[in-house]
């Protein structure tokens, strides 16, 4: 059974930092590309970042480039998103997504339940 469990969300002040984690199980984690997406209140899904299976190639949305860093630890079956210099517009539910192959691309076939991030004074 494929399972993705996000954690690390919470309430932070503007300019603060958070690190999200996604614990994966039920598949060979090191063989698949992964991504983070988010959904702000009343809006649709927004792609945030992605990483290939080996961790050597990464991609970022313009809105988070220079502030967020995606990484993975294949030995621990865990995906991470380090978020720095947080802004109120980063407030959203963040989801961990799995791609169908080793390279970023194609339709994500599994995702987690999400974790809430709120950036406010």
PDB file of C-alpha atoms in Angstrom:
ATOM      1  CA  UNK A   1       0.000   0.000   0.000  1.00  0.00           C
ATOM      2  CA  UNK A   2       1.422   3.369  -1.066  1.00  0.00           C
ATOM      3  CA  UNK A   3       1.336   5.878   1.784  1.00  0.00           C
ATOM      4  CA  UNK A   4       2.591   9.480   2.042  1.00  0.00           C
ATOM      5  CA  UNK A   5       2.390  11.296   5.381  1.00  0.00           C
ATOM      6  CA  UNK A   6       3.214  15.014   5.607  1.00  0.00           C
ATOM      7  CA  UNK A   7       4.284  16.711   8.846  1.00  0.00           C
ATOM      8  CA  UNK A   8       5.993  19.858  10.123  1.00  0.00           C
ATOM      9  CA  UNK A   9       3.288  22.442   9.492  1.00  0.00           C
ATOM     10  CA  UNK A  10       2.206  25.102  11.943  1.00  0.00           C
ATOM     11  CA  UNK A  11       1.906  28.812  12.673  1.00  0.00           C
ATOM     12  CA  UNK A  12       4.939  31.039  12.008  1.00  0.00           C
ATOM     13  CA  UNK A  13       5.622  34.776  11.779  1.00  0.00           C
ATOM     14  CA  UNK A  14       6.524  36.473   8.474  1.00  0.00           C
ATOM     15  CA  UNK A  15      10.236  35.998   7.816  1.00  0.00           C
ATOM     16  CA  UNK A  16      10.338  32.774   9.793  1.00  0.00           C
ATOM     17  CA  UNK A  17      11.263  29.251   8.708  1.00  0.00           C
ATOM     18  CA  UNK A  18       9.734  25.780   8.688  1.00  0.00           C
ATOM     19  CA  UNK A  19      10.829  22.371   7.441  1.00  0.00           C
ATOM     20  CA  UNK A  20       8.214  19.989   6.096  1.00  0.00           C
ATOM     21  CA  UNK A  21       8.703  16.234   5.948  1.00  0.00           C
ATOM     22  CA  UNK A  22       6.958  13.548   3.913  1.00  0.00           C
ATOM     23  CA  UNK A  23       7.366   9.966   5.100  1.00  0.00           C
ATOM     24  CA  UNK A  24       6.882   7.463   2.260  1.00  0.00           C
ATOM     25  CA  UNK A  25       6.097   3.755   2.417  1.00  0.00           C
ATOM     26  CA  UNK A  26       4.639   0.969   0.279  1.00  0.00           C
ATOM     27  CA  UNK A  27       6.915   1.521  -2.739  1.00  0.00           C
ATOM     28  CA  UNK A  28      10.589   1.825  -3.696  1.00  0.00           C
ATOM     29  CA  UNK A  29      11.019   5.483  -2.748  1.00  0.00           C
ATOM     30  CA  UNK A  30      14.482   5.851  -4.338  1.00  0.00           C
ATOM     31  CA  UNK A  31      13.076   4.959  -7.795  1.00  0.00           C
ATOM     32  CA  UNK A  32      10.555   7.792  -8.084  1.00  0.00           C
ATOM     33  CA  UNK A  33      10.540  11.548  -8.583  1.00  0.00           C
ATOM     34  CA  UNK A  34       8.608  13.548  -5.984  1.00  0.00           C
ATOM     35  CA  UNK A  35       7.045  16.988  -5.641  1.00  0.00           C
ATOM     36  CA  UNK A  36       5.367  19.445  -3.287  1.00  0.00           C
ATOM     37  CA  UNK A  37       2.144  21.262  -4.164  1.00  0.00           C
ATOM     38  CA  UNK A  38      -0.023  23.617  -2.111  1.00  0.00           C
ATOM     39  CA  UNK A  39      -3.557  24.942  -1.935  1.00  0.00           C
ATOM     40  CA  UNK A  40      -4.339  28.364  -0.465  1.00  0.00           C
ATOM     41  CA  UNK A  41      -7.783  29.093   1.027  1.00  0.00           C
ATOM     42  CA  UNK A  42     -10.391  29.318  -1.736  1.00  0.00           C
ATOM     43  CA  UNK A  43      -7.892  28.582  -4.518  1.00  0.00           C
ATOM     44  CA  UNK A  44      -6.760  25.654  -6.645  1.00  0.00           C
ATOM     45  CA  UNK A  45      -3.613  23.559  -6.413  1.00  0.00           C
ATOM     46  CA  UNK A  46      -0.302  25.311  -7.091  1.00  0.00           C
ATOM     47  CA  UNK A  47       2.836  23.364  -7.955  1.00  0.00           C
ATOM     48  CA  UNK A  48       5.746  24.390  -5.679  1.00  0.00           C
ATOM     49  CA  UNK A  49       8.800  22.191  -6.272  1.00  0.00           C
ATOM     50  CA  UNK A  50       9.996  18.822  -7.606  1.00  0.00           C
ATOM     51  CA  UNK A  51      13.016  16.525  -7.396  1.00  0.00           C
ATOM     52  CA  UNK A  52      14.166  13.522  -9.428  1.00  0.00           C
ATOM     53  CA  UNK A  53      14.673  10.067  -7.926  1.00  0.00           C
ATOM     54  CA  UNK A  54      18.372  10.510  -7.121  1.00  0.00           C
ATOM     55  CA  UNK A  55      18.028  14.050  -5.772  1.00  0.00           C
ATOM     56  CA  UNK A  56      20.448  15.626  -8.248  1.00  0.00           C
ATOM     57  CA  UNK A  57      17.901  17.626 -10.254  1.00  0.00           C
ATOM     58  CA  UNK A  58      15.442  20.082  -8.697  1.00  0.00           C
ATOM     59  CA  UNK A  59      12.769  22.502  -9.922  1.00  0.00           C
ATOM     60  CA  UNK A  60      11.014  25.467  -8.266  1.00  0.00           C
ATOM     61  CA  UNK A  61       8.074  27.734  -8.940  1.00  0.00           C
ATOM     62  CA  UNK A  62       9.082  31.385  -9.413  1.00  0.00           C
ATOM     63  CA  UNK A  63       7.092  32.337  -6.318  1.00  0.00           C
ATOM     64  CA  UNK A  64       9.362  30.290  -4.012  1.00  0.00           C
ATOM     65  CA  UNK A  65      12.707  30.259  -5.847  1.00  0.00           C
ATOM     66  CA  UNK A  66      15.536  31.398  -3.585  1.00  0.00           C
ATOM     67  CA  UNK A  67      13.488  30.839  -0.431  1.00  0.00           C
ATOM     68  CA  UNK A  68      12.530  27.134  -0.513  1.00  0.00           C
ATOM     69  CA  UNK A  69      14.780  24.082  -0.897  1.00  0.00           C
ATOM     70  CA  UNK A  70      13.567  20.592  -1.772  1.00  0.00           C
ATOM     71  CA  UNK A  71      15.657  17.565  -0.789  1.00  0.00           C
ATOM     72  CA  UNK A  72      15.339  13.867  -0.041  1.00  0.00           C
ATOM     73  CA  UNK A  73      16.968  11.151   2.032  1.00  0.00           C
ATOM     74  CA  UNK A  74      16.422   7.898   0.163  1.00  0.00           C
ATOM     75  CA  UNK A  75      17.897   5.846   3.008  1.00  0.00           C
ATOM     76  CA  UNK A  76      15.110   7.158   5.266  1.00  0.00           C
ATOM     77  CA  UNK A  77      12.342   7.182   2.612  1.00  0.00           C
ATOM     78  CA  UNK A  78      11.706  10.845   3.393  1.00  0.00           C
ATOM     79  CA  UNK A  79      11.127  13.976   1.286  1.00  0.00           C
ATOM     80  CA  UNK A  80      11.784  17.458   2.729  1.00  0.00           C
ATOM     81  CA  UNK A  81      10.899  21.071   1.984  1.00  0.00           C
ATOM     82  CA  UNK A  82      12.929  23.732   3.802  1.00  0.00           C
ATOM     83  CA  UNK A  83      10.992  27.019   3.767  1.00  0.00           C
ATOM     84  CA  UNK A  84      12.792  30.256   4.670  1.00  0.00           C
ATOM     85  CA  UNK A  85      11.750  33.924   4.587  1.00  0.00           C
ATOM     86  CA  UNK A  86       8.111  32.919   4.777  1.00  0.00           C
ATOM     87  CA  UNK A  87       5.426  35.342   3.586  1.00  0.00           C
ATOM     88  CA  UNK A  88       1.689  35.539   4.366  1.00  0.00           C
ATOM     89  CA  UNK A  89       0.977  34.418   0.792  1.00  0.00           C
ATOM     90  CA  UNK A  90       2.708  31.101   1.579  1.00  0.00           C
ATOM     91  CA  UNK A  91      -0.246  30.227   3.826  1.00  0.00           C
ATOM     92  CA  UNK A  92      -1.728  27.003   2.433  1.00  0.00           C
ATOM     93  CA  UNK A  93      -2.137  23.279   2.887  1.00  0.00           C
ATOM     94  CA  UNK A  94       1.004  21.589   1.547  1.00  0.00           C
ATOM     95  CA  UNK A  95       0.855  18.162  -0.095  1.00  0.00           C
ATOM     96  CA  UNK A  96       3.519  15.587  -0.956  1.00  0.00           C
ATOM     97  CA  UNK A  97       3.070  14.081  -4.466  1.00  0.00           C
ATOM     98  CA  UNK A  98       4.592  11.022  -6.178  1.00  0.00           C
ATOM     99  CA  UNK A  99       5.384  10.904  -9.916  1.00  0.00           C
ATOM    100  CA  UNK A 100       5.000   7.646 -11.915  1.00  0.00           C
ATOM    101  CA  UNK A 101       8.698   7.476 -12.862  1.00  0.00           C
ATOM    102  CA  UNK A 102      12.251   8.456 -11.928  1.00  0.00           C
ATOM    103  CA  UNK A 103      12.165  11.737 -13.889  1.00  0.00           C
ATOM    104  CA  UNK A 104       9.950  14.717 -13.057  1.00  0.00           C
ATOM    105  CA  UNK A 105       6.989  14.638 -15.409  1.00  0.00           C
ATOM    106  CA  UNK A 106       3.658  12.979 -16.039  1.00  0.00           C
ATOM    107  CA  UNK A 107       0.610  12.851 -13.822  1.00  0.00           C
ATOM    108  CA  UNK A 108       1.201  12.339 -10.105  1.00  0.00           C
ATOM    109  CA  UNK A 109      -0.443   9.088  -9.066  1.00  0.00           C
ATOM    110  CA  UNK A 110      -0.371   9.350  -5.247  1.00  0.00           C
ATOM    111  CA  UNK A 111      -0.463  12.130  -2.654  1.00  0.00           C
ATOM    112  CA  UNK A 112      -0.745  12.592   1.098  1.00  0.00           C
ATOM    113  CA  UNK A 113      -3.348  14.176   3.371  1.00  0.00           C
ATOM    114  CA  UNK A 114      -1.518  17.513   3.618  1.00  0.00           C
ATOM    115  CA  UNK A 115      -0.178  19.715   6.404  1.00  0.00           C
ATOM    116  CA  UNK A 116      -1.328  23.270   7.205  1.00  0.00           C
ATOM    117  CA  UNK A 117       1.119  26.196   7.124  1.00  0.00           C
ATOM    118  CA  UNK A 118      -0.077  29.578   8.394  1.00  0.00           C
ATOM    119  CA  UNK A 119       2.162  32.658   8.134  1.00  0.00           C
ATOM    120  CA  UNK A 120       0.808  35.500  10.273  1.00  0.00           C
ATOM    121  CA  UNK A 121       1.773  38.037  12.927  1.00  0.00           C
TER     122      UNK A 121
END
